[in-house]
PDB file of C-alpha atoms in Angstrom:
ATOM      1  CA  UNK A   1       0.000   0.000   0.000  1.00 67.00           C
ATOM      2  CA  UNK A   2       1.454   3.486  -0.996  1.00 74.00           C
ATOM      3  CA  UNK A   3       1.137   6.172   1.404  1.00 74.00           C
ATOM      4  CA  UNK A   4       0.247   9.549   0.099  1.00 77.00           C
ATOM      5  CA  UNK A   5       2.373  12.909   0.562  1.00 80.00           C
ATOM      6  CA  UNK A   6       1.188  15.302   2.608  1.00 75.00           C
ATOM      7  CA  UNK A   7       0.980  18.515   0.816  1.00 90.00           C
ATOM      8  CA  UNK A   8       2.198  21.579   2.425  1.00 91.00           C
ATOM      9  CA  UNK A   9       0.648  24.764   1.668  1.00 88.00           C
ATOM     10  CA  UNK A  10       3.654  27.321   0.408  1.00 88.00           C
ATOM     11  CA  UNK A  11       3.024  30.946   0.731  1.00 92.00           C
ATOM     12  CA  UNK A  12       1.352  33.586  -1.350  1.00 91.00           C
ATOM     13  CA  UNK A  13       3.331  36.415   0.392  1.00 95.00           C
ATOM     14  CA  UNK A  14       6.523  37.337  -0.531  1.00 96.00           C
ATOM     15  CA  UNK A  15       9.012  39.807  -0.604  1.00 98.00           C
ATOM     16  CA  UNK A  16       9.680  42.024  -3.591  1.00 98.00           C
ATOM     17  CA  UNK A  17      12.501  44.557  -4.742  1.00 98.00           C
ATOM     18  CA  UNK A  18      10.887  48.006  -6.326  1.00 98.00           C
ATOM     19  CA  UNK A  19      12.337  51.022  -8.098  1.00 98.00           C
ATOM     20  CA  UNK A  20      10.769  54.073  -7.272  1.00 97.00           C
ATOM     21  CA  UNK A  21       9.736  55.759 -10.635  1.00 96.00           C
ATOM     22  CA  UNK A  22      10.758  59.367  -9.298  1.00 95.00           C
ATOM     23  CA  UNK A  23      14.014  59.212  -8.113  1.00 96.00           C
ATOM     24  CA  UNK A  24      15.129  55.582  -9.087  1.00 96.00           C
ATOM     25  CA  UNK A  25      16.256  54.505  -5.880  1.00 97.00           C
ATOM     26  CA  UNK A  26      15.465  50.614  -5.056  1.00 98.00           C
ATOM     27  CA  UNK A  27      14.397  49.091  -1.992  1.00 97.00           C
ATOM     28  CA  UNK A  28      12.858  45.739  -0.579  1.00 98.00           C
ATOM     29  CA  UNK A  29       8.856  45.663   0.882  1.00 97.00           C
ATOM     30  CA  UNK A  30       6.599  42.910   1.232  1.00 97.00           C
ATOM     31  CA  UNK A  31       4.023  42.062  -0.949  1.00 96.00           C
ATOM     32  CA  UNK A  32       0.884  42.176   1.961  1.00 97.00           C
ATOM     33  CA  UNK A  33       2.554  45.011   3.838  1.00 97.00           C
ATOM     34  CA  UNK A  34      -0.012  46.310   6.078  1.00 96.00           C
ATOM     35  CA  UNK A  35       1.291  49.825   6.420  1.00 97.00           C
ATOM     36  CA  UNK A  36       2.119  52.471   3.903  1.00 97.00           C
ATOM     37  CA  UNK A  37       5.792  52.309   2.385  1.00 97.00           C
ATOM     38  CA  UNK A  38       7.648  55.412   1.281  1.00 97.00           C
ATOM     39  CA  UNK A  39      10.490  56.087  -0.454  1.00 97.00           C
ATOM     40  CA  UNK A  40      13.495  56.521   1.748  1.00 97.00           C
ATOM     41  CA  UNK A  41      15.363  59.106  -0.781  1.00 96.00           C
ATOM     42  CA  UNK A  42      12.114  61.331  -2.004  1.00 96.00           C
ATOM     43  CA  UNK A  43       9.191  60.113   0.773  1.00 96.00           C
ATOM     44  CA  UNK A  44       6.935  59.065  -2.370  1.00 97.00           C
ATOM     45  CA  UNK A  45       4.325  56.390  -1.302  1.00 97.00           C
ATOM     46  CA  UNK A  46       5.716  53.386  -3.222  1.00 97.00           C
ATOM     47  CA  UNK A  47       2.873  51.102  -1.636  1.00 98.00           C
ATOM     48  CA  UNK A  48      -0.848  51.071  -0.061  1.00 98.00           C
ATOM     49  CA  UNK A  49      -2.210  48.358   1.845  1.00 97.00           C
ATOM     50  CA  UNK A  50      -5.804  46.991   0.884  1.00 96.00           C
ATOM     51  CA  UNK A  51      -6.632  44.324   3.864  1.00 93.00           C
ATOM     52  CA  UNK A  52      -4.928  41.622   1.804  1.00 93.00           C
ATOM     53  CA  UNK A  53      -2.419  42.275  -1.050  1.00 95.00           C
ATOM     54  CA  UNK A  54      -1.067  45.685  -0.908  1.00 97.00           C
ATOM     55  CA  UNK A  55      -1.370  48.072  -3.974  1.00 97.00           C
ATOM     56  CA  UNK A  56       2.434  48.444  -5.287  1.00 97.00           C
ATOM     57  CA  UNK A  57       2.482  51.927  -7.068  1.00 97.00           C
ATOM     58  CA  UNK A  58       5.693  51.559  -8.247  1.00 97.00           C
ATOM     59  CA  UNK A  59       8.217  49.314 -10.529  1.00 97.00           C
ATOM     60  CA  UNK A  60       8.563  45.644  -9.662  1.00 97.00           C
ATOM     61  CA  UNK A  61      11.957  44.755 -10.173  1.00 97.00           C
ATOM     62  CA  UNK A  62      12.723  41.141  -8.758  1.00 97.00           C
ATOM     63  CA  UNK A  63      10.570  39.078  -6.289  1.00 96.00           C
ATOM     64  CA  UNK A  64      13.212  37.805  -4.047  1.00 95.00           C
ATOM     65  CA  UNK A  65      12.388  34.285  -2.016  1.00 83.00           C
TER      66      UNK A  65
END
């Protein structure tokens, strides 16, 4: 008799590298943050959360694991 393997849920969240479009400068959020982000060179708001998957208003560069 074979046994069956357990499935483990992997995560939806992860954690993503972004460029901000004004000044270019890159930094590393999460993808559910649950507070705003800014920019730490101009103080643009780079992300929004929504209750689940935050609203990323700026370029996605990698999505880092």
């Amino acid at each position: 008799m074979r046994r069956r393997k357990i499935l483990v849920p992997q995560p939806r969240s992860r954690f993503v590298k972004i460029k901000c479009p004004d000044c270019g400068n890159v930094q590393v959020t999460f993808s559910h943050a649950s507070t705003e982000v800014k920019c730490h060179a101009c103080g643009r708001t780079l992300v929004k959360p929504r209750g689940g998957k935050a609203e990323i208003l700026a370029e996605i560069v990698e999505y880092l694991r």
